[in-house]
Amino acid sequence: MKGTRIFSYALLSLVVSAATAAYAQGEKGNKENPQAAKQGEQPRAKTPPGQAKQSAPPARAQSAAQQRQRSEVSAPARGRTTPRPAAQPAVVQRQRVQQSSPAVVQRQRVQQPSPAVVQRQRVQQPSSTRVPNPASPVARARTSAPPAYLPAAVQRQREQTEQRRATQYRQRLDQQVRFSQQRAAQMQQQRRINEYRAQQLYLAQLRQQQLRLQTARNYSNDPYIRTAPSYRYAYSGTTRETNQYGADVLRQAVNYGYQEGVRFGQADRQDGLPADYRNSFAYQDANYGYSGYYVDQADYNYYFRQGFQRGYSDGYYSRSQYGTALTGSPSILATLLSSILGLVSLR
């Protein structure tokens, strides 16, 4: 027991001595190299001079290489082309091909509304959004004051007048068609070829008027029957009144008279006949274009002859003094037409 304690004390003394010696050696190393002791670093081993030069490049060489690398990255090189963009996905390429292909453009054009569809859309629009043609009778009726309507008793009286007028004109027209046929036969015998052709055209128009008169007329829906007079005009010393529909018939009489006058005047000149518009059957009949509606036959005949004698003069002498006899469809001058009619508005 006593020997064991002595051995333990001896071993403890030996351990304490070793620790003291190690501590003393560390203090000595710190005094010799204080900078390494502060940084907690061990002193580097010395290498031979040849190996140091090969492993570590100079500081100047490293900085120049870094500057050259930075300049190449930051600034584009002169004379170099820009890099091509990366290839686009196949989906994007297919979309571009479909957009620019003629088939796609053609389908887009087909999908656009056709003129017929646009026309139907315009027709379906309210009438208030459409701008009427100012030259048409409908436009004149819209732009002017609304028409005044006649009392029921006056409408019945006007309807009876229209029926009587149509019956009388139907009988007169049948007689004039027979006269026109006889006159055409005389012209053919006399070899007045050009006047015969003009007479045949005039006869064809009279026959069409006969067919129209055979059609039953619905007086209840006729706007002329219920519309009050809006114009006044003077004929043969008598003042007469009519509405817009009657005024349009009078304008038609003057224009038709001018057109037929040009045709018969040219025919007489080509046949070598002297100028005489009174000898023409069209001037004597003066019913070309008349339907037996809205104005008396005598009024229509008068205004037809006014246009005929002026058209005959332009056609016979190949001039356009009273209208456009030499260019396009013959038509009397608008100012002359107004002067011949002398219509005065009642509103």
Short mmCIF file of C-alpha atoms in Angstrom, two decimals:
data_model
loop_
_atom_site.label_atom_id
_atom_site.label_comp_id
_atom_site.label_asym_id
_atom_site.label_seq_id
_atom_site.Cartn_x
_atom_site.Cartn_y
_atom_site.Cartn_z
CA MET A 1 0.00 0.00 0.00
CA LYS A 2 2.76 2.38 0.89
CA GLY A 3 4.64 1.46 -2.30
CA THR A 4 1.63 2.24 -4.43
CA ARG A 5 1.25 5.80 -3.09
CA ILE A 6 4.96 6.48 -3.68
CA PHE A 7 4.58 5.35 -7.32
CA SER A 8 1.55 7.61 -7.88
CA TYR A 9 3.35 10.65 -6.50
CA ALA A 10 6.32 9.97 -8.74
CA LEU A 11 4.11 9.64 -11.85
CA LEU A 12 2.23 12.89 -11.04
CA SER A 13 5.52 14.75 -10.61
CA LEU A 14 6.70 13.50 -13.97
CA VAL A 15 3.51 14.71 -15.75
CA VAL A 16 3.72 18.17 -14.15
CA SER A 17 7.39 18.50 -15.17
CA ALA A 18 6.59 17.65 -18.79
CA ALA A 19 3.78 20.18 -18.94
CA THR A 20 5.99 22.89 -17.44
CA ALA A 21 8.74 22.21 -19.97
CA ALA A 22 6.26 22.42 -22.91
CA TYR A 23 4.86 25.73 -21.68
CA ALA A 24 8.35 27.18 -21.31
CA GLN A 25 9.31 26.14 -24.84
CA GLY A 26 6.14 27.83 -26.30
CA GLU A 27 6.87 31.10 -24.56
CA LYS A 28 10.34 31.07 -25.98
CA GLY A 29 9.01 30.61 -29.56
CA ASN A 30 6.64 33.55 -29.21
CA LYS A 31 9.42 35.81 -28.15
CA GLU A 32 11.52 34.87 -31.19
CA ASN A 33 8.62 35.39 -33.78
CA PRO A 34 5.98 37.72 -32.27
CA GLN A 35 4.14 38.43 -35.63
CA ALA A 36 3.46 34.75 -36.22
CA ALA A 37 2.28 34.39 -32.69
CA LYS A 38 -0.21 37.23 -33.08
CA GLN A 39 -1.73 35.86 -36.31
CA GLY A 40 -1.77 32.34 -35.02
CA GLU A 41 0.20 31.16 -38.05
CA GLN A 42 3.19 28.86 -38.10
CA PRO A 43 6.35 30.15 -39.84
CA ARG A 44 6.58 29.07 -43.55
CA ALA A 45 9.40 26.89 -44.61
CA LYS A 46 12.01 28.46 -46.80
CA THR A 47 12.11 27.30 -50.43
CA PRO A 48 14.95 27.48 -52.91
CA PRO A 49 15.08 30.56 -55.16
CA GLY A 50 14.50 28.64 -58.43
CA GLN A 51 11.33 27.05 -57.21
CA ALA A 52 9.89 30.39 -55.94
CA LYS A 53 10.28 32.01 -59.36
CA GLN A 54 8.48 29.21 -61.16
CA SER A 55 5.50 28.93 -58.83
CA ALA A 56 4.54 32.59 -58.28
CA PRO A 57 4.38 35.00 -61.32
CA PRO A 58 5.30 38.65 -60.84
CA ALA A 59 2.61 41.02 -59.62
CA ARG A 60 2.95 43.23 -62.71
CA ALA A 61 2.34 40.29 -65.08
CA GLN A 62 -0.77 39.26 -63.22
CA SER A 63 -2.24 42.81 -63.26
CA ALA A 64 -1.63 43.25 -67.03
CA ALA A 65 -3.32 39.96 -67.82
CA GLN A 66 -6.27 40.86 -65.64
CA GLN A 67 -6.62 44.28 -67.34
CA ARG A 68 -6.46 42.71 -70.80
CA GLN A 69 -9.12 40.18 -69.85
CA ARG A 70 -11.37 42.87 -68.36
CA SER A 71 -11.05 45.08 -71.48
CA GLU A 72 -12.03 42.18 -73.75
CA VAL A 73 -15.07 41.42 -71.63
CA SER A 74 -16.24 45.03 -71.15
CA ALA A 75 -15.60 46.60 -74.60
CA PRO A 76 -16.46 44.85 -77.93
CA ALA A 77 -13.52 44.21 -80.22
CA ARG A 78 -13.21 46.43 -83.27
CA GLY A 79 -14.12 44.86 -86.58
CA ARG A 80 -15.84 41.87 -85.01
CA THR A 81 -19.43 41.05 -85.99
CA THR A 82 -22.10 40.64 -83.38
CA PRO A 83 -22.81 37.06 -82.43
CA ARG A 84 -25.81 35.41 -84.06
CA PRO A 85 -28.86 34.99 -81.85
CA ALA A 86 -29.66 31.62 -80.57
CA ALA A 87 -31.92 29.46 -82.65
CA GLN A 88 -35.60 30.07 -81.90
CA PRO A 89 -37.89 27.25 -80.92
CA ALA A 90 -39.71 25.36 -83.65
CA VAL A 91 -43.09 26.60 -82.41
CA VAL A 92 -42.12 30.24 -82.93
CA GLN A 93 -40.79 29.48 -86.44
CA ARG A 94 -44.03 27.72 -87.40
CA GLN A 95 -46.05 30.71 -86.19
CA ARG A 96 -43.99 33.10 -88.34
CA VAL A 97 -44.37 30.89 -91.40
CA GLN A 98 -48.13 30.71 -90.89
CA GLN A 99 -48.44 34.48 -90.50
CA SER A 100 -46.53 35.27 -93.71
CA SER A 101 -47.80 32.44 -95.89
CA PRO A 102 -50.17 33.38 -98.78
CA ALA A 103 -52.71 30.77 -97.66
CA VAL A 104 -53.17 32.48 -94.30
CA VAL A 105 -53.49 35.89 -95.95
CA GLN A 106 -56.06 34.49 -98.38
CA ARG A 107 -58.10 33.00 -95.51
CA GLN A 108 -58.01 36.33 -93.71
CA ARG A 109 -59.31 38.10 -96.82
CA VAL A 110 -62.07 35.52 -97.24
CA GLN A 111 -63.10 35.97 -93.63
CA GLN A 112 -63.57 39.69 -94.17
CA PRO A 113 -67.19 40.68 -94.85
CA SER A 114 -68.13 40.70 -98.51
CA PRO A 115 -69.69 43.80 -100.16
CA ALA A 116 -73.08 42.05 -100.10
CA VAL A 117 -72.85 41.55 -96.32
CA VAL A 118 -71.81 45.18 -95.84
CA GLN A 119 -74.72 46.27 -98.01
CA ARG A 120 -77.17 44.19 -95.92
CA GLN A 121 -75.72 45.71 -92.75
CA ARG A 122 -76.24 49.19 -94.15
CA VAL A 123 -79.79 48.37 -95.16
CA GLN A 124 -80.51 47.00 -91.70
CA GLN A 125 -79.36 50.23 -90.09
CA PRO A 126 -82.04 52.68 -89.00
CA SER A 127 -83.14 55.10 -91.67
CA SER A 128 -82.12 58.03 -89.48
CA THR A 129 -78.43 57.08 -89.82
CA ARG A 130 -78.45 56.91 -93.62
CA VAL A 131 -77.81 59.99 -95.71
CA PRO A 132 -80.26 60.11 -98.66
CA ASN A 133 -79.27 61.13 -102.15
CA PRO A 134 -80.23 64.83 -102.49
CA ALA A 135 -81.10 64.33 -106.16
CA SER A 136 -83.78 61.70 -105.53
CA PRO A 137 -87.46 62.57 -104.90
CA VAL A 138 -87.29 60.70 -101.59
CA ALA A 139 -84.40 62.90 -100.44
CA ARG A 140 -86.25 66.04 -101.45
CA ALA A 141 -89.28 64.86 -99.50
CA ARG A 142 -87.16 64.19 -96.39
CA THR A 143 -85.20 67.41 -96.46
CA SER A 144 -88.31 69.50 -97.06
CA ALA A 145 -91.27 69.93 -94.78
CA PRO A 146 -93.47 66.85 -94.24
CA PRO A 147 -96.29 66.58 -96.83
CA ALA A 148 -99.78 67.68 -95.89
CA TYR A 149 -102.57 65.17 -96.44
CA LEU A 150 -105.94 65.89 -97.98
CA PRO A 151 -109.29 65.23 -96.26
CA ALA A 152 -110.99 61.93 -97.02
CA ALA A 153 -113.66 63.57 -99.20
CA VAL A 154 -111.03 65.29 -101.35
CA GLN A 155 -109.09 62.04 -101.69
CA ARG A 156 -112.19 60.24 -103.00
CA GLN A 157 -112.77 63.02 -105.51
CA ARG A 158 -109.15 62.85 -106.70
CA GLU A 159 -109.38 59.07 -107.05
CA GLN A 160 -112.42 59.44 -109.31
CA THR A 161 -110.54 61.99 -111.40
CA GLU A 162 -107.61 59.61 -111.80
CA GLN A 163 -109.87 56.77 -112.90
CA ARG A 164 -111.61 58.94 -115.50
CA ARG A 165 -108.28 60.28 -116.79
CA ALA A 166 -106.80 56.77 -117.18
CA THR A 167 -109.89 55.53 -119.07
CA GLN A 168 -109.84 58.44 -121.51
CA TYR A 169 -106.12 58.10 -122.15
CA ARG A 170 -106.43 54.35 -122.79
CA GLN A 171 -108.91 55.04 -125.57
CA ARG A 172 -106.78 57.81 -127.04
CA LEU A 173 -103.66 55.67 -126.88
CA ASP A 174 -105.21 52.85 -128.85
CA GLN A 175 -106.06 55.33 -131.59
CA GLN A 176 -102.54 56.83 -131.61
CA VAL A 177 -100.93 53.40 -131.93
CA ARG A 178 -102.91 52.79 -135.15
CA PHE A 179 -101.90 56.18 -136.52
CA SER A 180 -98.27 55.47 -135.69
CA GLN A 181 -98.35 52.20 -137.62
CA GLN A 182 -99.81 53.94 -140.68
CA ARG A 183 -97.18 56.69 -140.49
CA ALA A 184 -94.37 54.16 -140.28
CA ALA A 185 -95.64 52.41 -143.41
CA GLN A 186 -95.66 55.73 -145.32
CA MET A 187 -92.08 56.47 -144.30
CA GLN A 188 -90.96 53.06 -145.47
CA GLN A 189 -92.60 53.60 -148.88
CA GLN A 190 -90.98 57.03 -149.21
CA ARG A 191 -87.61 55.49 -148.30
CA ARG A 192 -87.12 57.79 -145.37
CA ILE A 193 -85.07 55.15 -143.65
CA ASN A 194 -83.77 57.11 -140.68
CA GLU A 195 -87.11 58.65 -139.84
CA TYR A 196 -88.72 55.22 -140.21
CA ARG A 197 -86.31 53.82 -137.57
CA ALA A 198 -87.09 56.67 -135.20
CA GLN A 199 -90.81 56.10 -135.79
CA GLN A 200 -90.47 52.39 -134.99
CA LEU A 201 -88.81 53.19 -131.65
CA TYR A 202 -91.57 55.63 -130.84
CA LEU A 203 -94.22 53.03 -131.70
CA ALA A 204 -92.57 50.42 -129.46
CA GLN A 205 -92.80 52.84 -126.53
CA LEU A 206 -96.52 53.45 -127.14
CA ARG A 207 -97.18 49.72 -127.11
CA GLN A 208 -95.42 49.38 -123.76
CA GLN A 209 -97.63 52.11 -122.38
CA GLN A 210 -100.66 50.15 -123.57
CA LEU A 211 -99.54 47.11 -121.58
CA ARG A 212 -98.99 49.15 -118.44
CA LEU A 213 -102.49 50.62 -118.64
CA GLN A 214 -103.98 47.12 -118.71
CA THR A 215 -102.59 46.44 -115.23
CA ALA A 216 -105.03 47.16 -112.41
CA ARG A 217 -104.06 50.20 -110.37
CA ASN A 218 -104.35 50.29 -106.56
CA TYR A 219 -105.53 53.81 -105.78
CA SER A 220 -105.73 53.23 -102.02
CA ASN A 221 -101.94 52.96 -101.72
CA ASP A 222 -101.11 55.71 -104.21
CA PRO A 223 -99.38 58.58 -102.35
CA TYR A 224 -100.52 61.08 -104.99
CA ILE A 225 -104.16 60.58 -103.95
CA ARG A 226 -103.66 61.68 -100.33
CA THR A 227 -100.88 64.28 -100.73
CA ALA A 228 -101.88 67.94 -100.83
CA PRO A 229 -100.60 70.28 -103.59
CA SER A 230 -97.15 71.77 -103.09
CA TYR A 231 -96.51 73.50 -106.48
CA ARG A 232 -98.32 75.94 -108.73
CA TYR A 233 -97.75 76.37 -112.48
CA ALA A 234 -99.46 78.21 -115.33
CA TYR A 235 -100.50 76.60 -118.60
CA SER A 236 -102.54 78.18 -121.41
CA GLY A 237 -103.46 81.13 -119.21
CA THR A 238 -104.74 78.91 -116.39
CA THR A 239 -103.08 78.43 -113.02
CA ARG A 240 -102.90 74.82 -111.86
CA GLU A 241 -101.70 73.12 -108.68
CA THR A 242 -100.03 69.75 -108.16
CA ASN A 243 -97.88 67.92 -105.64
CA GLN A 244 -94.39 66.45 -105.91
CA TYR A 245 -95.56 63.45 -107.95
CA GLY A 246 -97.29 65.59 -110.56
CA ALA A 247 -94.25 67.90 -110.78
CA ASP A 248 -92.01 64.88 -111.51
CA VAL A 249 -94.30 63.85 -114.39
CA LEU A 250 -94.06 67.35 -115.91
CA ARG A 251 -90.25 67.26 -115.69
CA GLN A 252 -90.32 63.86 -117.38
CA ALA A 253 -92.47 65.26 -120.21
CA VAL A 254 -89.92 67.99 -121.03
CA ASN A 255 -86.96 65.57 -120.90
CA TYR A 256 -88.66 62.91 -123.02
CA GLY A 257 -89.68 65.60 -125.52
CA TYR A 258 -86.06 66.80 -125.81
CA GLN A 259 -84.73 63.26 -126.34
CA GLU A 260 -87.26 62.42 -129.05
CA GLY A 261 -86.69 65.81 -130.68
CA VAL A 262 -82.95 65.07 -130.97
CA ARG A 263 -83.64 61.66 -132.54
CA PHE A 264 -86.16 62.95 -135.13
CA GLY A 265 -84.06 66.01 -135.92
CA GLN A 266 -81.02 63.85 -136.71
CA ALA A 267 -83.19 61.53 -138.83
CA ASP A 268 -84.56 64.38 -140.97
CA ARG A 269 -81.07 65.76 -141.53
CA GLN A 270 -79.72 62.33 -142.54
CA ASP A 271 -82.66 61.78 -144.90
CA GLY A 272 -82.06 65.18 -146.53
CA LEU A 273 -85.38 66.69 -145.41
CA PRO A 274 -85.83 70.38 -144.51
CA ALA A 275 -85.96 71.26 -140.82
CA ASP A 276 -89.57 71.18 -139.59
CA TYR A 277 -90.30 69.75 -136.14
CA ARG A 278 -94.09 70.18 -136.62
CA ASN A 279 -94.08 67.56 -139.36
CA SER A 280 -92.79 64.87 -136.99
CA PHE A 281 -95.33 62.35 -135.72
CA ALA A 282 -93.73 62.46 -132.24
CA TYR A 283 -94.43 66.18 -131.99
CA GLN A 284 -98.01 65.74 -133.16
CA ASP A 285 -98.74 62.88 -130.76
CA ALA A 286 -96.68 64.11 -127.76
CA ASN A 287 -97.70 61.12 -125.57
CA TYR A 288 -94.33 59.41 -125.38
CA GLY A 289 -93.78 58.32 -121.74
CA TYR A 290 -97.20 59.39 -120.49
CA SER A 291 -99.01 56.89 -118.24
CA GLY A 292 -102.29 58.70 -117.63
CA TYR A 293 -101.29 59.49 -114.02
CA TYR A 294 -101.15 62.64 -111.91
CA VAL A 295 -101.53 65.34 -114.63
CA ASP A 296 -103.91 65.90 -117.50
CA GLN A 297 -102.95 64.65 -120.92
CA ALA A 298 -103.14 68.16 -122.37
CA ASP A 299 -100.61 69.41 -119.81
CA TYR A 300 -98.25 66.55 -120.57
CA ASN A 301 -98.56 67.14 -124.33
CA TYR A 302 -97.75 70.84 -123.94
CA TYR A 303 -94.54 70.32 -121.95
CA PHE A 304 -93.48 67.41 -124.16
CA ARG A 305 -93.66 69.67 -127.22
CA GLN A 306 -91.68 72.37 -125.42
CA GLY A 307 -88.81 69.95 -124.98
CA PHE A 308 -89.25 68.39 -128.45
CA GLN A 309 -88.81 71.54 -130.50
CA ARG A 310 -85.58 72.41 -128.66
CA GLY A 311 -84.23 68.88 -128.99
CA TYR A 312 -85.12 68.80 -132.70
CA SER A 313 -83.11 71.99 -133.25
CA ASP A 314 -80.05 70.57 -131.49
CA GLY A 315 -80.33 67.24 -133.31
CA TYR A 316 -80.88 68.67 -136.79
CA TYR A 317 -78.05 71.23 -136.56
CA SER A 318 -75.70 68.95 -134.54
CA ARG A 319 -75.24 71.31 -131.62
CA SER A 320 -75.88 71.47 -127.87
CA GLN A 321 -77.58 74.79 -127.48
CA TYR A 322 -80.45 73.59 -125.31
CA GLY A 323 -78.96 70.46 -123.78
CA THR A 324 -76.44 67.66 -124.12
CA ALA A 325 -77.39 66.33 -127.54
CA LEU A 326 -73.85 65.38 -128.63
CA THR A 327 -72.49 63.75 -125.45
CA GLY A 328 -74.05 60.65 -123.90
CA SER A 329 -77.80 60.41 -123.41
CA PRO A 330 -79.62 63.57 -124.59
CA SER A 331 -80.78 65.72 -121.67
CA ILE A 332 -82.10 69.27 -121.54
CA LEU A 333 -80.31 71.89 -119.48
CA ALA A 334 -81.47 72.08 -115.86
CA THR A 335 -81.82 75.86 -115.96
CA LEU A 336 -83.89 75.67 -119.13
CA LEU A 337 -86.04 72.95 -117.62
CA SER A 338 -86.86 75.10 -114.60
CA SER A 339 -87.64 78.05 -116.86
CA ILE A 340 -90.03 76.02 -119.04
CA LEU A 341 -91.92 74.50 -116.09
CA GLY A 342 -92.16 77.67 -114.01
CA LEU A 343 -93.04 75.74 -110.85
CA VAL A 344 -93.70 77.89 -107.79
CA SER A 345 -93.55 76.26 -104.37
CA LEU A 346 -96.60 76.70 -102.15
CA ARG A 347 -94.65 76.25 -98.90
#
